[in-house]
C-alpha cells in the first residue's frame, strides 16, 4: 500500500525526506524542520496508520511547511520500492528539488528470531538493507548539493566499555542477512548485538555511498545518543520497557544521553546545512567525534554494497572511486578510509 498527498501549495524551493517520523527522534526532527524559515516541503515516510496521521498533524501544526505523508514499511522491499517511486513522483510533479534525505527509521529486537517480509533477519533487513534500497530508489535525485544523513548509533563502537549492548560482531553480509540458528539466537544479547552490528553496517553504507558521491552530494552520520523513553525498545519485555522509560528524566544530565528534542534539533540542522560543513562527518548529539577505526574498511564496505544490491534485487547505482585513492594501512593491516576522505 502506498499514498502520496498532494498539498495545494508546494511552491517552496526544496524538499526533505525523513523516514521513521512517528516515534522518538523522528517527530522531534520533523517539527524542527517545519519551523525553519526556509519552509521546506517535508516528505514523511512511515507505516500507514494512526501514528503517521498523528505525526503529520503535529508537524503541520508546528510550522508552515507543506507535509506529504508517504507510506513505507521498511521491512518489506516492495513497500520500499513503492515509497521510493512515490517520492520521485512527488518531486517531479511538484518541481521540488530534493534538499536532503534523513534515514532515521530503525528497529531493535529482543532476539534473532524475527524476519522481514522477504525472509531476511529483521534488524539487518530494516536497518541496513531497507536503508540501502531506499537510497537506491532516490539515486536519480541525489544530485549536487543534496545532503544525506544516516542515523547511526554509539553502539557500533567496539571501544565501548559500558556493557549495555554487546559490541558489533561483523560477519559476511550474506550471513548477517539470514535468520540465525545459533544457540543464543533467542536471547536478548543476540538481539542487541544484531542492532549494534547493523549500526556498524550503517557506517559501512555511509562510506560506500560517499565514495559514489564523488564530491557531488554529501553523506554524514548522526548518533543521537542514548534516548530513554523513545520507542526503540518497543519489542522488549514489559519490565525492560518500563526501566527504559524511567531513565528518561535523567537523559539531560548524563554524558552520552540525550532527548529527542535535543538530538532532533541537531539532526534537523544537519539536514538543512545549518550545523557546519556537510560531508564525511560523524556527529554525536551535538558535536563531531571520531568513529572507531574498525568503522573504516573498504573491503567490508564494498562487499556490503555488492551483496546488498543483489539481495534487494536492484542494480547498484554509481561506482566507487578507486579505493587506492582513499585508503591507508592501519596497524591491523586493514585497508581503511579516513573520515576526511569520505567525499573525495
CSV table of C-alpha atoms in Angstrom, one decimal:
chain,number,residue,atom,x,y,z
A,1,UNK,CA,0.0,0.0,0.0
A,2,UNK,CA,1.3,3.5,-0.8
A,3,UNK,CA,0.0,7.0,-0.9
A,4,UNK,CA,1.2,10.5,-1.5
A,5,UNK,CA,-0.8,13.5,-0.6
A,6,UNK,CA,-0.8,16.4,-3.0
A,7,UNK,CA,-0.9,19.6,-1.0
A,8,UNK,CA,-2.4,22.6,-2.7
A,9,UNK,CA,0.8,24.6,-2.3
A,10,UNK,CA,4.3,23.0,-2.8
A,11,UNK,CA,5.7,26.3,-4.2
A,12,UNK,CA,8.7,26.1,-2.0
A,13,UNK,CA,12.3,25.6,-3.2
A,14,UNK,CA,13.3,22.3,-1.6
A,15,UNK,CA,12.1,19.0,-0.1
A,16,UNK,CA,13.4,16.9,2.7
A,17,UNK,CA,12.8,13.2,3.0
A,18,UNK,CA,12.5,11.8,6.6
A,19,UNK,CA,12.0,8.1,7.4
A,20,UNK,CA,10.8,7.0,10.8
A,21,UNK,CA,8.7,10.1,11.6
A,22,UNK,CA,6.3,8.6,14.1
A,23,UNK,CA,8.4,7.8,17.2
A,24,UNK,CA,11.1,9.4,19.3
A,25,UNK,CA,13.7,11.2,17.3
A,26,UNK,CA,11.6,11.3,14.1
A,27,UNK,CA,8.7,13.6,15.0
A,28,UNK,CA,11.0,15.8,17.0
A,29,UNK,CA,13.2,16.3,14.0
A,30,UNK,CA,10.2,16.9,11.7
A,31,UNK,CA,8.9,19.6,14.0
A,32,UNK,CA,12.3,21.4,14.0
A,33,UNK,CA,12.4,21.2,10.2
A,34,UNK,CA,8.8,22.5,9.9
A,35,UNK,CA,9.7,25.6,12.0
A,36,UNK,CA,12.7,26.5,9.8
A,37,UNK,CA,12.4,29.9,8.0
A,38,UNK,CA,13.1,28.3,4.6
A,39,UNK,CA,9.8,26.3,5.0
A,40,UNK,CA,11.0,23.1,3.2
A,41,UNK,CA,8.4,20.6,1.9
A,42,UNK,CA,8.6,17.6,4.2
A,43,UNK,CA,8.1,14.1,2.8
A,44,UNK,CA,7.4,11.9,5.9
A,45,UNK,CA,7.9,8.2,5.1
A,46,UNK,CA,6.3,5.8,7.7
A,47,UNK,CA,3.9,3.0,8.3
A,48,UNK,CA,0.3,3.8,7.4
A,49,UNK,CA,-2.0,4.2,10.5
A,50,UNK,CA,-2.8,6.5,13.4
A,51,UNK,CA,0.8,7.0,14.4
A,52,UNK,CA,1.7,8.5,11.0
A,53,UNK,CA,-1.5,10.6,10.9
A,54,UNK,CA,-0.7,12.0,14.3
A,55,UNK,CA,2.9,12.8,13.3
A,56,UNK,CA,1.6,14.6,10.2
A,57,UNK,CA,-0.9,16.6,12.2
A,58,UNK,CA,1.8,17.5,14.8
A,59,UNK,CA,4.2,18.7,12.1
A,60,UNK,CA,1.6,20.7,10.3
A,61,UNK,CA,0.5,22.5,13.4
A,62,UNK,CA,4.2,23.3,14.3
A,63,UNK,CA,5.1,25.3,11.3
A,64,UNK,CA,4.3,26.4,7.8
A,65,UNK,CA,6.0,23.5,5.9
A,66,UNK,CA,3.9,21.5,3.4
A,67,UNK,CA,3.8,17.9,4.6
A,68,UNK,CA,3.4,14.9,2.3
A,69,UNK,CA,2.9,11.5,4.1
A,70,UNK,CA,4.2,8.6,2.1
A,71,UNK,CA,3.5,5.0,3.2
A,72,UNK,CA,6.7,3.0,4.0
A,73,UNK,CA,7.1,-0.4,5.6
A,74,UNK,CA,10.8,-0.7,5.8
A,75,UNK,CA,10.7,-4.5,6.5
A,76,UNK,CA,9.1,-5.0,3.1
A,77,UNK,CA,11.2,-4.5,-0.1
A,78,UNK,CA,8.1,-4.0,-2.3
A,79,UNK,CA,6.9,-1.2,0.1
A,80,UNK,CA,10.3,0.5,-0.1
A,81,UNK,CA,10.3,0.4,-3.9
A,82,UNK,CA,6.8,1.9,-4.0
A,83,UNK,CA,7.7,4.6,-1.4
A,84,UNK,CA,10.8,5.5,-3.5
A,85,UNK,CA,8.6,5.8,-6.6
A,86,UNK,CA,6.1,7.9,-4.7
A,87,UNK,CA,8.9,10.2,-3.5
A,88,UNK,CA,10.3,10.6,-7.0
A,89,UNK,CA,6.9,11.2,-8.5
A,90,UNK,CA,6.1,13.9,-5.9
A,91,UNK,CA,9.4,15.7,-6.6
A,92,UNK,CA,8.8,15.6,-10.3
A,93,UNK,CA,5.2,16.5,-10.3
A,94,UNK,CA,5.6,19.4,-8.0
A,95,UNK,CA,9.0,20.5,-9.4
A,96,UNK,CA,10.5,20.5,-5.9
A,97,UNK,CA,14.2,19.6,-5.8
A,98,UNK,CA,15.5,17.2,-3.1
A,99,UNK,CA,17.4,19.1,-0.4
A,100,UNK,CA,18.2,16.3,2.0
A,101,UNK,CA,17.4,12.7,2.9
A,102,UNK,CA,17.4,11.7,6.5
A,103,UNK,CA,17.4,7.9,7.0
A,104,UNK,CA,16.1,7.7,10.6
A,105,UNK,CA,14.0,4.5,10.5
A,106,UNK,CA,15.4,1.6,12.5
A,107,UNK,CA,14.5,-1.3,14.8
A,108,UNK,CA,15.9,-3.2,17.7
A,109,UNK,CA,14.5,-6.6,18.6
A,110,UNK,CA,14.9,-8.9,21.6
A,111,UNK,CA,16.3,-11.9,19.6
A,112,UNK,CA,17.3,-13.1,16.2
A,113,UNK,CA,14.0,-15.0,15.5
A,114,UNK,CA,12.2,-12.3,13.6
A,115,UNK,CA,12.3,-11.9,9.8
A,116,UNK,CA,11.2,-9.3,7.2
A,117,UNK,CA,8.5,-9.8,4.7
A,118,UNK,CA,11.3,-11.1,2.3
A,119,UNK,CA,12.8,-13.5,4.8
A,120,UNK,CA,15.8,-11.5,6.0
A,121,UNK,CA,16.8,-11.2,9.6
A,122,UNK,CA,14.7,-8.3,10.8
A,123,UNK,CA,17.2,-6.0,12.3
A,124,UNK,CA,19.7,-6.2,9.4
A,125,UNK,CA,16.9,-6.2,6.9
A,126,UNK,CA,15.3,-3.0,8.2
A,127,UNK,CA,18.4,-1.1,9.3
A,128,UNK,CA,20.8,-2.0,6.5
A,129,UNK,CA,19.1,-3.5,3.5
A,130,UNK,CA,16.0,-1.3,3.8
A,131,UNK,CA,18.1,1.9,4.1
A,132,UNK,CA,20.2,0.8,1.2
A,133,UNK,CA,17.3,0.1,-1.1
A,134,UNK,CA,15.6,3.4,-0.3
A,135,UNK,CA,18.9,5.2,-1.2
A,136,UNK,CA,18.9,3.3,-4.5
A,137,UNK,CA,15.4,4.4,-5.3
A,138,UNK,CA,16.3,8.0,-4.6
A,139,UNK,CA,19.5,7.8,-6.5
A,140,UNK,CA,18.4,9.9,-9.5
A,141,UNK,CA,17.7,12.8,-7.1
A,142,UNK,CA,20.9,12.6,-5.1
A,143,UNK,CA,22.4,15.5,-7.1
A,144,UNK,CA,25.0,18.1,-6.3
A,145,UNK,CA,24.2,19.9,-3.0
A,146,UNK,CA,21.9,17.2,-1.6
A,147,UNK,CA,22.6,16.1,1.9
A,148,UNK,CA,22.3,12.5,3.0
A,149,UNK,CA,22.2,11.9,6.8
A,150,UNK,CA,22.1,8.3,8.1
A,151,UNK,CA,21.2,7.9,11.7
A,152,UNK,CA,23.8,5.7,13.4
A,153,UNK,CA,24.4,4.7,17.0
A,154,UNK,CA,27.2,4.7,19.5
A,155,UNK,CA,26.6,1.0,20.0
A,156,UNK,CA,28.6,0.5,16.8
A,157,UNK,CA,31.7,1.5,18.6
A,158,UNK,CA,33.7,-1.6,19.6
A,159,UNK,CA,35.7,0.5,22.1
A,160,UNK,CA,32.7,0.9,24.4
A,161,UNK,CA,33.1,-0.4,28.0
A,162,UNK,CA,29.5,0.2,29.3
A,163,UNK,CA,28.3,-3.4,28.7
A,164,UNK,CA,24.8,-2.2,28.0
A,165,UNK,CA,24.8,-3.5,24.4
A,166,UNK,CA,27.2,-6.1,23.1
A,167,UNK,CA,29.8,-4.7,20.7
A,168,UNK,CA,29.3,-5.5,17.0
A,169,UNK,CA,30.3,-8.8,15.5
A,170,UNK,CA,30.6,-8.2,11.8
A,171,UNK,CA,30.2,-11.2,9.5
A,172,UNK,CA,29.8,-11.5,5.8
A,173,UNK,CA,26.6,-9.7,4.8
A,174,UNK,CA,25.2,-12.9,3.3
A,175,UNK,CA,25.3,-14.4,6.9
A,176,UNK,CA,24.0,-11.3,8.6
A,177,UNK,CA,21.1,-11.1,6.3
A,178,UNK,CA,19.8,-14.6,7.1
A,179,UNK,CA,17.9,-15.7,10.2
A,180,UNK,CA,20.3,-17.1,12.8
A,181,UNK,CA,20.2,-20.7,14.0
A,182,UNK,CA,22.9,-20.2,16.7
A,183,UNK,CA,22.4,-21.4,20.2
A,184,UNK,CA,21.9,-17.9,21.6
A,185,UNK,CA,19.6,-16.7,18.8
A,186,UNK,CA,16.6,-16.4,21.1
A,187,UNK,CA,18.5,-14.3,23.7
A,188,UNK,CA,18.2,-10.6,24.4
A,189,UNK,CA,22.0,-10.3,24.0
A,190,UNK,CA,21.8,-11.6,20.5
A,191,UNK,CA,19.1,-9.1,19.5
A,192,UNK,CA,21.1,-6.3,20.9
A,193,UNK,CA,24.3,-7.4,19.2
A,194,UNK,CA,22.3,-7.6,15.9
A,195,UNK,CA,21.4,-3.9,16.5
A,196,UNK,CA,24.9,-2.7,17.2
A,197,UNK,CA,26.2,-4.8,14.2
A,198,UNK,CA,23.5,-3.2,11.9
A,199,UNK,CA,24.7,0.2,13.0
A,200,UNK,CA,28.2,-0.7,12.1
A,201,UNK,CA,26.7,-1.6,8.7
A,202,UNK,CA,25.2,1.9,8.6
A,203,UNK,CA,28.7,3.3,8.8
A,204,UNK,CA,29.8,1.0,6.0
A,205,UNK,CA,26.8,2.1,3.9
A,206,UNK,CA,27.7,5.7,4.5
A,207,UNK,CA,31.3,5.3,3.5
A,208,UNK,CA,30.4,3.4,0.3
A,209,UNK,CA,27.7,6.0,-0.6
A,210,UNK,CA,30.2,8.8,0.0
A,211,UNK,CA,32.7,7.2,-2.4
A,212,UNK,CA,29.9,7.1,-5.0
A,213,UNK,CA,29.0,10.7,-4.4
A,214,UNK,CA,32.4,11.7,-5.9
A,215,UNK,CA,32.1,15.2,-4.3
A,216,UNK,CA,28.6,15.8,-5.5
A,217,UNK,CA,26.0,15.2,-2.7
A,218,UNK,CA,27.3,14.8,0.8
A,219,UNK,CA,27.0,12.0,3.3
A,220,UNK,CA,27.1,12.3,7.1
A,221,UNK,CA,26.2,10.0,10.0
A,222,UNK,CA,24.4,11.2,13.1
A,223,UNK,CA,24.5,9.4,16.5
A,224,UNK,CA,21.6,10.8,18.6
A,225,UNK,CA,23.0,9.3,21.8
A,226,UNK,CA,21.0,7.2,24.2
A,227,UNK,CA,17.4,8.5,24.4
A,228,UNK,CA,15.5,6.7,27.1
A,229,UNK,CA,11.7,6.9,26.7
A,230,UNK,CA,11.7,6.5,22.9
A,231,UNK,CA,10.2,3.6,21.0
A,232,UNK,CA,13.4,2.0,20.0
A,233,UNK,CA,12.9,-0.8,22.6
A,234,UNK,CA,9.2,-1.3,21.9
A,235,UNK,CA,9.8,-5.0,21.2
A,236,UNK,CA,11.5,-5.5,24.6
A,237,UNK,CA,9.7,-7.2,27.6
A,238,UNK,CA,7.4,-5.1,29.8
A,239,UNK,CA,9.9,-4.7,32.7
A,240,UNK,CA,12.6,-3.7,30.2
A,241,UNK,CA,10.3,-1.1,28.6
A,242,UNK,CA,9.4,0.3,32.0
A,243,UNK,CA,13.0,0.6,33.0
A,244,UNK,CA,13.9,2.2,29.7
A,245,UNK,CA,11.2,4.8,30.1
A,246,UNK,CA,12.1,5.5,33.8
A,247,UNK,CA,15.6,6.6,32.6
A,248,UNK,CA,14.1,9.4,30.5
A,249,UNK,CA,14.2,12.2,33.2
A,250,UNK,CA,17.9,11.6,33.7
A,251,UNK,CA,18.8,12.0,30.0
A,252,UNK,CA,19.7,15.7,30.0
A,253,UNK,CA,22.3,15.3,32.8
A,254,UNK,CA,24.2,12.2,31.9
A,255,UNK,CA,27.0,12.1,29.4
A,256,UNK,CA,26.0,10.2,26.2
A,257,UNK,CA,22.3,10.6,26.9
A,258,UNK,CA,20.0,13.0,25.1
A,259,UNK,CA,16.4,13.6,24.4
A,260,UNK,CA,14.5,13.5,21.1
A,261,UNK,CA,14.1,17.3,21.2
A,262,UNK,CA,17.8,18.0,21.7
A,263,UNK,CA,19.1,15.4,19.2
A,264,UNK,CA,16.3,16.3,16.8
A,265,UNK,CA,17.4,19.9,16.7
A,266,UNK,CA,20.9,18.8,15.6
A,267,UNK,CA,19.6,16.3,13.1
A,268,UNK,CA,17.4,18.9,11.5
A,269,UNK,CA,20.2,21.4,11.4
A,270,UNK,CA,22.4,18.8,9.6
A,271,UNK,CA,19.7,18.2,7.0
A,272,UNK,CA,19.3,21.9,6.5
A,273,UNK,CA,23.0,22.6,6.3
A,274,UNK,CA,22.9,24.7,9.5
A,275,UNK,CA,25.3,22.6,11.5
A,276,UNK,CA,28.7,23.4,9.9
A,277,UNK,CA,30.1,21.9,6.7
A,278,UNK,CA,28.5,18.7,5.3
A,279,UNK,CA,30.3,15.6,4.2
A,280,UNK,CA,32.3,13.0,6.0
A,281,UNK,CA,31.2,13.9,9.5
A,282,UNK,CA,30.1,11.7,12.4
A,283,UNK,CA,28.1,13.8,14.8
A,284,UNK,CA,27.3,12.6,18.3
A,285,UNK,CA,24.3,14.5,19.8
A,286,UNK,CA,25.7,18.0,19.1
A,287,UNK,CA,29.4,17.6,18.3
A,288,UNK,CA,31.8,15.8,16.0
A,289,UNK,CA,33.5,12.7,17.2
A,290,UNK,CA,35.9,10.2,15.7
A,291,UNK,CA,34.4,6.7,15.0
A,292,UNK,CA,36.3,3.6,15.9
A,293,UNK,CA,39.0,2.7,13.4
A,294,UNK,CA,37.0,-0.6,12.8
A,295,UNK,CA,34.3,1.6,11.2
A,296,UNK,CA,36.5,2.2,8.2
A,297,UNK,CA,37.2,-0.8,6.0
A,298,UNK,CA,36.9,-0.5,2.2
A,299,UNK,CA,36.8,-4.3,1.6
A,300,UNK,CA,33.9,-4.7,4.1
A,301,UNK,CA,32.1,-1.6,2.7
A,302,UNK,CA,32.3,-2.7,-0.9
A,303,UNK,CA,31.3,-6.3,0.0
A,304,UNK,CA,28.2,-5.0,1.8
A,305,UNK,CA,27.3,-2.9,-1.2
A,306,UNK,CA,27.8,-5.8,-3.6
A,307,UNK,CA,25.7,-8.2,-1.5
A,308,UNK,CA,23.0,-5.7,-0.7
A,309,UNK,CA,22.2,-4.7,-4.3
A,310,UNK,CA,21.9,-8.4,-5.2
A,311,UNK,CA,19.7,-9.2,-2.2
A,312,UNK,CA,17.3,-6.3,-2.8
A,313,UNK,CA,17.0,-7.2,-6.5
A,314,UNK,CA,18.1,-3.8,-7.8
A,315,UNK,CA,21.2,-2.9,-9.7
A,316,UNK,CA,23.6,-0.7,-7.8
A,317,UNK,CA,23.8,3.0,-8.8
A,318,UNK,CA,27.1,4.6,-9.4
A,319,UNK,CA,30.6,3.3,-9.0
A,320,UNK,CA,33.0,3.9,-6.2
A,321,UNK,CA,36.1,5.9,-7.0
A,322,UNK,CA,39.3,3.9,-6.9
A,323,UNK,CA,39.8,2.8,-3.3
A,324,UNK,CA,43.6,3.2,-3.8
A,325,UNK,CA,43.0,6.9,-3.9
A,326,UNK,CA,41.4,6.9,-0.4
A,327,UNK,CA,42.9,4.2,1.8
A,328,UNK,CA,45.7,3.9,4.3
A,329,UNK,CA,47.1,0.9,6.1
A,330,UNK,CA,46.3,0.8,9.8
A,331,UNK,CA,48.0,-1.2,12.5
A,332,UNK,CA,45.9,-4.2,11.8
A,333,UNK,CA,46.8,-4.3,8.2
A,334,UNK,CA,43.2,-3.5,7.2
A,335,UNK,CA,42.9,-1.1,4.3
A,336,UNK,CA,40.8,1.7,5.7
A,337,UNK,CA,39.3,5.0,4.7
A,338,UNK,CA,39.8,8.0,6.9
A,339,UNK,CA,37.0,10.4,8.0
A,340,UNK,CA,38.4,13.2,5.9
A,341,UNK,CA,38.4,11.1,2.7
A,342,UNK,CA,34.8,10.1,2.6
A,343,UNK,CA,33.5,12.5,0.0
A,344,UNK,CA,36.6,12.8,-2.2
